[in-house]
Amino acid sequence: MKSLQQLCRPNIWSLSPYSSARNEYSGHTAHVFLDANENPYNAPLNRYPDPLQQEVKNKLEKIKGIPASNIFLGNGSDEAIDLPYRIFCEPKIDNVVAIEPTYGMYKVCADINNVEYRPVLLDDNFQTTSEKLLGACDEHTKLIWICSPNNPTGNLIHRETILSVIDRFEGIVIVDEAYSDFSSEQPLRARLGKYPNLIVLNTMSKAWGMAAIRMGMAFASEEIIGLFNKVKYPYNINQLAQEQALEALNDPFGVDEWVRLLLRERGRVMTAFRELPICTKVYPTEANFFLACMTDAQTIYDYLVSKGIIVRNRTHVALCGNCLRVTVGKKGENNELLAALRQYQV
Ligand SMILES: *Cc1c(COP(=O)(O)O)cnc(C)c1O
């Protein structure tokens, strides 16, 4: 790996970050707060929130098995996806490599930041090799994006492939594990300590059922987390989101039960799809959704919309011609979907 300073944009490396009122007093006990030009009325919403979300991170430390100092919290994974571009990638000079097809935000953030995005097509089994990914890199490649389980394909990228990329790449590898709670494989974050060039992403939006509060996380070395904290908006996670996250993290047992239910439903719905005459293939999955190849994805998608049922039409995505991506819902919702598809007249 190159040094972090070699990888980081020089303006970010030398940046003096904004120092908020709440940053500067921290560590002391106090009861009169006249430092932040807040309104003394309308408690508790009158106060700025903890800029580093220490309480939430302390809870996550226990649940995720990652020290709080190795955690960054973002306004959704969206923020944790955007920040590496702003930290590491010089617009119009640097580039990033990613598997294709994959989650669309990696490319959107590349485009917004004016950074070249180099997609590397997966094979027919939705796998890749470290040779292919590293072969797409040059001296200006700063980031490699690997989503596993991958969206929209649902499969895990082979762990040996990912580890080989991390071992051999000079830059930063970002592995998005948004769906790891639904997967049978041990999450990669458990091995973070071994890899200084690894960033693992997680989110509260999927297994935790909290997409509304917008909270994503990045796990990485303290040095990389320090760069994230330098560049993020000072109060990027609002007080209400922090409180709701704490409440959920205090009772993580509901999540295990949801995952069990969803995995059982996933098996049932996939079996039913395989029996549909209009379904030609159901791909294996390790996530809370699956990819299904249909006789005519666009027409079936439109038909479902007319019945008030929305799935994701992925037919224009590479390797996903005539594919629908189906999220596993509650039993009743899944049954409505299946009933509509059984009624569908070719
Ligand atoms: C859904 C999803 C996320 C979650 O994004 P948030 O901004 O945290 O809601 C992240 N990565 C992938 C691949 C996803 O599919």
Tab-separated table of C-alpha atoms and ligand atoms in Angstrom:
chain	number	residue	atom	x	y	z
A	1	MET	CA	0.000	0.000	0.000
A	2	LYS	CA	1.120	3.560	-0.687
A	3	SER	CA	1.268	5.790	2.393
A	4	LEU	CA	-1.968	7.495	3.341
A	5	GLN	CA	-0.364	10.845	2.619
A	6	GLN	CA	0.562	9.703	-0.911
A	7	LEU	CA	-3.032	8.593	-1.483
A	8	CYS	CA	-4.729	11.628	0.059
A	9	ARG	CA	-5.411	14.820	-1.891
A	10	PRO	CA	-2.828	17.397	-0.700
A	11	ASN	CA	-5.506	20.013	0.120
A	12	ILE	CA	-7.286	17.507	2.369
A	13	TRP	CA	-4.083	16.311	4.025
A	14	SER	CA	-3.186	19.892	4.994
A	15	LEU	CA	-6.763	20.964	5.789
A	16	SER	CA	-7.493	22.579	9.138
A	17	PRO	CA	-11.006	21.295	9.800
A	18	TYR	CA	-13.774	23.443	11.226
A	19	SER	CA	-13.610	23.321	14.989
A	20	SER	CA	-17.102	23.452	16.414
A	21	ALA	CA	-18.040	24.831	19.804
A	22	ARG	CA	-18.952	21.321	20.934
A	23	ASN	CA	-15.553	19.978	19.828
A	24	GLU	CA	-13.574	22.550	21.760
A	25	TYR	CA	-15.055	22.109	25.239
A	26	SER	CA	-15.342	18.316	25.076
A	27	GLY	CA	-13.767	16.402	27.916
A	28	HIS	CA	-14.853	18.860	30.620
A	29	THR	CA	-18.038	18.682	32.633
A	30	ALA	CA	-20.137	21.794	32.211
A	31	HIS	CA	-23.662	22.983	32.824
A	32	VAL	CA	-23.790	26.507	31.406
A	33	PHE	CA	-23.492	26.498	27.649
A	34	LEU	CA	-22.951	29.978	26.235
A	35	ASP	CA	-20.529	28.960	23.505
A	36	ALA	CA	-22.562	27.993	20.433
A	37	ASN	CA	-25.038	30.857	20.009
A	38	GLU	CA	-27.863	28.428	20.665
A	39	ASN	CA	-31.223	29.576	21.927
A	40	PRO	CA	-31.511	28.667	25.642
A	41	TYR	CA	-35.228	27.938	25.158
A	42	ASN	CA	-36.877	24.954	23.445
A	43	ALA	CA	-34.831	22.219	25.136
A	44	PRO	CA	-33.777	19.638	24.167
A	45	LEU	CA	-33.890	20.502	20.467
A	46	ASN	CA	-32.089	23.821	21.012
A	47	ARG	CA	-28.677	22.143	21.409
A	48	TYR	CA	-26.284	21.048	18.679
A	49	PRO	CA	-25.772	17.267	18.680
A	50	ASP	CA	-22.519	15.432	19.467
A	51	PRO	CA	-20.455	15.939	16.279
A	52	LEU	CA	-18.711	12.555	16.704
A	53	GLN	CA	-21.742	10.553	17.946
A	54	GLN	CA	-19.727	8.945	20.742
A	55	GLU	CA	-22.644	7.204	22.460
A	56	VAL	CA	-23.866	5.601	19.247
A	57	LYS	CA	-20.347	4.464	18.377
A	58	ASN	CA	-19.863	2.962	21.847
A	59	LYS	CA	-22.980	0.862	21.285
A	60	LEU	CA	-21.826	-0.118	17.799
A	61	GLU	CA	-18.459	-1.142	19.219
A	62	LYS	CA	-20.207	-3.858	21.233
A	63	ILE	CA	-22.570	-4.963	18.488
A	64	LYS	CA	-20.200	-4.889	15.524
A	65	GLY	CA	-17.026	-5.830	17.395
A	66	ILE	CA	-15.184	-2.786	16.021
A	67	PRO	CA	-13.543	-0.208	18.358
A	68	ALA	CA	-15.403	3.120	18.395
A	69	SER	CA	-12.241	4.844	17.157
A	70	ASN	CA	-12.433	2.783	13.955
A	71	ILE	CA	-16.030	3.848	13.166
A	72	PHE	CA	-17.314	6.742	11.057
A	73	LEU	CA	-21.042	7.504	10.968
A	74	GLY	CA	-22.503	9.146	7.899
A	75	ASN	CA	-25.787	10.586	6.708
A	76	GLY	CA	-26.610	7.257	5.092
A	77	SER	CA	-23.972	5.140	3.385
A	78	ASP	CA	-24.343	7.841	0.747
A	79	GLU	CA	-22.056	10.103	2.764
A	80	ALA	CA	-19.571	7.282	3.420
A	81	ILE	CA	-19.501	6.624	-0.342
A	82	ASP	CA	-19.022	10.279	-1.310
A	83	LEU	CA	-16.299	11.135	1.225
A	84	PRO	CA	-13.589	8.790	-0.148
A	85	TYR	CA	-13.831	10.623	-3.479
A	86	ARG	CA	-13.467	13.984	-1.799
A	87	ILE	CA	-10.593	12.737	0.374
A	88	PHE	CA	-8.559	10.660	-2.096
A	89	CYS	CA	-9.498	11.540	-5.681
A	90	GLU	CA	-8.199	14.611	-7.492
A	91	PRO	CA	-10.913	15.582	-10.022
A	92	LYS	CA	-9.957	14.924	-13.671
A	93	ILE	CA	-6.693	13.227	-12.624
A	94	ASP	CA	-7.444	10.251	-10.392
A	95	ASN	CA	-9.755	7.336	-11.154
A	96	VAL	CA	-11.573	4.497	-9.386
A	97	VAL	CA	-12.306	0.882	-10.363
A	98	ALA	CA	-15.503	-1.026	-9.534
A	99	ILE	CA	-17.223	-4.284	-10.353
A	100	GLU	CA	-20.067	-4.037	-12.876
A	101	PRO	CA	-22.989	-4.337	-12.398
A	102	THR	CA	-23.145	-2.960	-8.875
A	103	TYR	CA	-24.770	-0.317	-6.663
A	104	GLY	CA	-25.334	2.884	-8.648
A	105	MET	CA	-24.127	5.392	-6.065
A	106	TYR	CA	-20.434	4.636	-6.603
A	107	LYS	CA	-20.681	5.937	-10.168
A	108	VAL	CA	-22.983	8.851	-9.328
A	109	CYS	CA	-20.524	10.093	-6.706
A	110	ALA	CA	-17.639	9.646	-9.172
A	111	ASP	CA	-19.524	11.739	-11.737
A	112	ILE	CA	-20.393	14.438	-9.198
A	113	ASN	CA	-16.759	14.649	-8.120
A	114	ASN	CA	-15.530	14.597	-11.736
A	115	VAL	CA	-13.515	11.437	-11.147
A	116	GLU	CA	-13.133	8.782	-13.846
A	117	TYR	CA	-15.089	5.592	-13.059
A	118	ARG	CA	-13.764	2.320	-14.518
A	119	PRO	CA	-16.325	-0.504	-14.450
A	120	VAL	CA	-15.020	-4.085	-14.747
A	121	LEU	CA	-17.674	-6.469	-16.035
A	122	LEU	CA	-18.401	-9.514	-13.853
A	123	ASP	CA	-18.489	-12.960	-15.488
A	124	ASP	CA	-21.643	-15.033	-16.054
A	125	ASN	CA	-21.516	-16.205	-12.431
A	126	PHE	CA	-21.309	-12.571	-11.290
A	127	GLN	CA	-17.715	-13.146	-10.106
A	128	THR	CA	-14.435	-11.440	-10.952
A	129	THR	CA	-10.701	-11.953	-10.353
A	130	SER	CA	-8.047	-9.803	-8.710
A	131	GLU	CA	-6.186	-9.849	-12.063
A	132	LYS	CA	-9.148	-8.249	-13.846
A	133	LEU	CA	-9.666	-5.579	-11.196
A	134	LEU	CA	-5.970	-4.752	-10.827
A	135	GLY	CA	-5.586	-4.858	-14.612
A	136	ALA	CA	-8.006	-1.933	-14.862
A	137	CYS	CA	-5.880	0.156	-12.481
A	138	ASP	CA	-3.056	2.565	-13.228
A	139	GLU	CA	-0.940	4.860	-11.058
A	140	HIS	CA	-3.902	7.241	-10.665
A	141	THR	CA	-6.321	4.598	-9.343
A	142	LYS	CA	-7.123	5.526	-5.744
A	143	LEU	CA	-10.141	3.359	-4.903
A	144	ILE	CA	-11.530	-0.078	-5.790
A	145	TRP	CA	-15.234	-0.625	-5.008
A	146	ILE	CA	-16.473	-4.135	-4.202
A	147	CYS	CA	-20.038	-4.684	-3.043
A	148	SER	CA	-20.542	-8.073	-1.365
A	149	PRO	CA	-23.246	-9.333	-1.203
A	150	ASN	CA	-23.546	-7.408	-4.440
A	151	ASN	CA	-26.518	-5.270	-5.465
A	152	PRO	CA	-28.379	-6.022	-7.778
A	153	THR	CA	-27.026	-9.557	-8.293
A	154	GLY	CA	-27.372	-10.689	-4.650
A	155	ASN	CA	-24.296	-12.932	-4.581
A	156	LEU	CA	-21.146	-12.747	-2.493
A	157	ILE	CA	-17.940	-11.945	-4.333
A	158	HIS	CA	-15.498	-14.748	-3.472
A	159	ARG	CA	-13.621	-13.873	-0.293
A	160	GLU	CA	-10.252	-15.017	-1.762
A	161	THR	CA	-10.734	-12.574	-4.644
A	162	ILE	CA	-11.447	-9.682	-2.276
A	163	LEU	CA	-8.500	-10.508	-0.007
A	164	SER	CA	-6.184	-10.852	-2.998
A	165	VAL	CA	-7.236	-7.385	-4.235
A	166	ILE	CA	-6.683	-5.886	-0.778
A	167	ASP	CA	-3.272	-7.547	-0.523
A	168	ARG	CA	-2.069	-6.468	-3.945
A	169	PHE	CA	-3.635	-3.024	-4.512
A	170	GLU	CA	-1.585	0.082	-3.700
A	171	GLY	CA	-4.673	2.179	-2.939
A	172	ILE	CA	-7.841	1.865	-0.872
A	173	VAL	CA	-10.310	-1.024	-1.231
A	174	ILE	CA	-13.884	-0.273	-0.161
A	175	VAL	CA	-16.058	-3.306	0.526
A	176	ASP	CA	-19.759	-2.462	0.899
A	177	GLU	CA	-21.340	-4.989	3.258
A	178	ALA	CA	-24.788	-3.364	3.393
A	179	TYR	CA	-26.380	-6.822	3.195
A	180	SER	CA	-23.955	-8.862	5.314
A	181	ASP	CA	-26.589	-9.431	8.028
A	182	PHE	CA	-28.480	-11.622	5.539
A	183	SER	CA	-25.412	-13.543	4.455
A	184	SER	CA	-24.026	-16.859	5.707
A	185	GLU	CA	-20.429	-15.638	5.441
A	186	GLN	CA	-18.511	-13.992	8.281
A	187	PRO	CA	-18.419	-10.238	7.633
A	188	LEU	CA	-15.110	-8.876	6.394
A	189	ARG	CA	-15.100	-6.127	9.019
A	190	ALA	CA	-13.963	-8.791	11.521
A	191	ARG	CA	-10.581	-8.762	9.783
A	192	LEU	CA	-10.196	-4.992	9.546
A	193	GLY	CA	-7.135	-4.910	11.837
A	194	LYS	CA	-5.063	-6.810	9.275
A	195	TYR	CA	-5.677	-4.400	6.396
A	196	PRO	CA	-4.728	-0.696	6.637
A	197	ASN	CA	-6.065	-0.039	3.103
A	198	LEU	CA	-9.534	-1.492	3.747
A	199	ILE	CA	-12.767	0.417	4.335
A	200	VAL	CA	-15.889	-1.649	5.106
A	201	LEU	CA	-19.332	-0.061	4.775
A	202	ASN	CA	-22.434	-0.993	6.784
A	203	THR	CA	-25.830	0.662	7.071
A	204	MET	CA	-28.816	0.970	9.394
A	205	SER	CA	-31.082	0.944	6.311
A	206	LYS	CA	-31.464	-2.781	5.640
A	207	ALA	CA	-31.420	-5.470	8.379
A	208	TRP	CA	-31.871	-2.810	11.074
A	209	GLY	CA	-34.988	-1.455	9.402
A	210	MET	CA	-34.047	2.228	9.816
A	211	ALA	CA	-33.685	3.627	6.296
A	212	ALA	CA	-35.626	6.711	7.419
A	213	ILE	CA	-33.016	7.978	9.892
A	214	ARG	CA	-30.213	7.976	7.260
A	215	MET	CA	-27.328	6.367	9.080
A	216	GLY	CA	-24.515	4.511	7.380
A	217	MET	CA	-21.132	3.588	8.730
A	218	ALA	CA	-17.577	3.050	7.616
A	219	PHE	CA	-15.082	0.869	9.486
A	220	ALA	CA	-11.422	1.613	8.829
A	221	SER	CA	-8.056	2.424	10.410
A	222	GLU	CA	-8.013	5.334	12.864
A	223	GLU	CA	-6.007	7.335	10.309
A	224	ILE	CA	-8.636	6.911	7.597
A	225	ILE	CA	-11.457	7.623	10.081
A	226	GLY	CA	-9.556	10.796	11.008
A	227	LEU	CA	-9.676	11.919	7.366
A	228	PHE	CA	-13.420	11.203	7.179
A	229	ASN	CA	-13.980	13.266	10.331
A	230	LYS	CA	-11.939	16.153	8.936
A	231	VAL	CA	-14.006	16.412	5.754
A	232	LYS	CA	-17.551	15.602	6.940
A	233	TYR	CA	-20.058	18.317	7.842
A	234	PRO	CA	-19.559	19.104	11.542
A	235	TYR	CA	-23.018	17.911	12.643
A	236	ASN	CA	-23.678	15.339	9.934
A	237	ILE	CA	-25.863	13.079	12.118
A	238	ASN	CA	-28.727	14.992	13.677
A	239	GLN	CA	-29.844	14.536	17.279
A	240	LEU	CA	-33.086	12.730	16.428
A	241	ALA	CA	-31.255	10.185	14.266
A	242	GLN	CA	-28.694	9.581	17.041
A	243	GLU	CA	-31.477	9.012	19.588
A	244	GLN	CA	-33.390	6.636	17.335
A	245	ALA	CA	-30.216	4.704	16.517
A	246	LEU	CA	-29.385	4.353	20.222
A	247	GLU	CA	-32.865	3.067	20.930
A	248	ALA	CA	-32.580	0.440	18.202
A	249	LEU	CA	-29.048	-0.560	19.176
A	250	ASN	CA	-30.170	-1.054	22.781
A	251	ASP	CA	-32.485	-3.830	21.616
A	252	PRO	CA	-30.725	-5.650	18.777
A	253	PHE	CA	-32.683	-8.873	19.273
A	254	GLY	CA	-35.577	-7.742	17.105
A	255	VAL	CA	-33.151	-7.546	14.198
A	256	ASP	CA	-32.168	-11.219	14.458
A	257	GLU	CA	-35.834	-12.175	14.392
A	258	TRP	CA	-36.497	-9.998	11.306
A	259	VAL	CA	-33.547	-11.552	9.520
A	260	ARG	CA	-34.789	-15.078	10.338
A	261	LEU	CA	-38.281	-14.247	9.047
A	262	LEU	CA	-36.962	-12.595	5.890
A	263	LEU	CA	-34.621	-15.470	5.076
A	264	ARG	CA	-37.488	-17.936	5.430
A	265	GLU	CA	-39.714	-15.783	3.207
A	266	ARG	CA	-36.896	-15.372	0.718
A	267	GLY	CA	-36.704	-19.130	0.241
A	268	ARG	CA	-40.448	-19.433	-0.152
A	269	VAL	CA	-40.783	-16.600	-2.690
A	270	MET	CA	-37.790	-17.791	-4.728
A	271	THR	CA	-39.253	-21.306	-4.935
A	272	ALA	CA	-42.555	-19.855	-6.093
A	273	PHE	CA	-40.767	-17.748	-8.738
A	274	ARG	CA	-39.025	-20.826	-10.142
A	275	GLU	CA	-42.453	-22.368	-10.742
A	276	LEU	CA	-43.787	-19.356	-12.677
A	277	PRO	CA	-43.952	-19.971	-16.431
A	278	ILE	CA	-42.894	-16.328	-16.985
A	279	CYS	CA	-39.725	-16.735	-14.880
A	280	THR	CA	-36.735	-18.241	-16.682
A	281	LYS	CA	-34.136	-18.068	-13.900
A	282	VAL	CA	-33.787	-17.173	-10.233
A	283	TYR	CA	-30.256	-16.290	-9.199
A	284	PRO	CA	-28.895	-17.438	-5.825
A	285	THR	CA	-28.698	-14.652	-3.246
A	286	GLU	CA	-27.166	-13.775	0.120
A	287	ALA	CA	-29.232	-10.610	0.593
A	288	ASN	CA	-32.842	-9.600	1.391
A	289	PHE	CA	-33.637	-9.475	-2.332
A	290	PHE	CA	-33.137	-11.702	-5.342
A	291	LEU	CA	-32.670	-11.242	-9.041
A	292	ALA	CA	-35.127	-13.052	-11.316
A	293	CYS	CA	-34.880	-13.392	-15.073
A	294	MET	CA	-38.296	-13.084	-16.734
A	295	THR	CA	-39.668	-13.665	-20.219
A	296	ASP	CA	-40.295	-9.928	-20.581
A	297	ALA	CA	-39.153	-7.827	-17.624
A	298	GLN	CA	-40.459	-4.470	-18.907
A	299	THR	CA	-44.001	-5.681	-19.615
A	300	ILE	CA	-44.214	-7.619	-16.361
A	301	TYR	CA	-42.844	-4.638	-14.448
A	302	ASP	CA	-45.482	-2.359	-16.003
A	303	TYR	CA	-48.197	-4.909	-15.243
A	304	LEU	CA	-47.130	-5.067	-11.576
A	305	VAL	CA	-47.091	-1.254	-11.349
A	306	SER	CA	-50.675	-1.225	-12.671
A	307	LYS	CA	-51.552	-3.518	-9.741
A	308	GLY	CA	-49.812	-1.174	-7.283
A	309	ILE	CA	-46.857	-3.517	-6.763
A	310	ILE	CA	-43.380	-2.084	-7.302
A	311	VAL	CA	-40.279	-4.182	-7.892
A	312	ARG	CA	-37.027	-2.951	-9.451
A	313	ASN	CA	-36.673	-3.318	-13.205
A	314	ARG	CA	-32.988	-4.026	-13.887
A	315	THR	CA	-33.352	-4.969	-17.553
A	316	HIS	CA	-31.073	-2.156	-18.760
A	317	VAL	CA	-28.291	-3.031	-16.307
A	318	ALA	CA	-25.252	-4.949	-17.635
A	319	LEU	CA	-25.706	-8.765	-17.445
A	320	CYS	CA	-29.250	-8.247	-16.114
A	321	GLY	CA	-31.288	-8.257	-19.338
A	322	ASN	CA	-34.941	-9.101	-18.572
A	323	CYS	CA	-34.216	-9.179	-14.853
A	324	LEU	CA	-36.357	-7.906	-12.024
A	325	ARG	CA	-34.894	-7.313	-8.581
A	326	VAL	CA	-37.381	-8.341	-5.931
A	327	THR	CA	-37.081	-7.227	-2.304
A	328	VAL	CA	-38.438	-9.742	0.204
A	329	GLY	CA	-41.382	-8.177	2.033
A	330	LYS	CA	-43.844	-9.340	4.663
A	331	LYS	CA	-45.670	-12.575	3.962
A	332	GLY	CA	-48.851	-10.786	2.846
A	333	GLU	CA	-46.944	-8.497	0.478
A	334	ASN	CA	-45.043	-11.398	-1.035
A	335	ASN	CA	-48.290	-13.288	-1.501
A	336	GLU	CA	-49.827	-10.316	-3.321
A	337	LEU	CA	-46.844	-10.217	-5.659
A	338	LEU	CA	-47.027	-13.965	-6.324
A	339	ALA	CA	-50.799	-13.890	-6.874
A	340	ALA	CA	-50.442	-11.060	-9.400
A	341	LEU	CA	-47.683	-12.895	-11.271
A	342	ARG	CA	-49.715	-16.136	-11.377
A	343	GLN	CA	-52.606	-14.179	-12.895
A	344	TYR	CA	-50.389	-12.571	-15.517
A	345	GLN	CA	-51.533	-13.373	-19.065
A	346	VAL	CA	-48.648	-13.661	-21.521
B	1	LIG	C1	-29.171	-0.059	0.219
B	1	LIG	C2	-27.694	0.016	0.056
B	1	LIG	C3	-26.931	0.850	0.870
B	1	LIG	C4	-27.567	1.702	1.926
B	1	LIG	O1	-27.468	3.038	1.662
B	1	LIG	P1	-27.929	4.081	2.784
B	1	LIG	O2	-27.499	5.387	2.215
B	1	LIG	O3	-27.165	3.711	4.037
B	1	LIG	O4	-29.384	3.940	2.963
B	1	LIG	C5	-25.564	0.852	0.720
B	1	LIG	N1	-24.962	0.072	-0.181
B	1	LIG	C6	-25.674	-0.750	-0.986
B	1	LIG	C7	-24.970	-1.614	-1.942
B	1	LIG	C8	-27.063	-0.795	-0.901
B	1	LIG	O5	-27.738	-1.602	-1.703
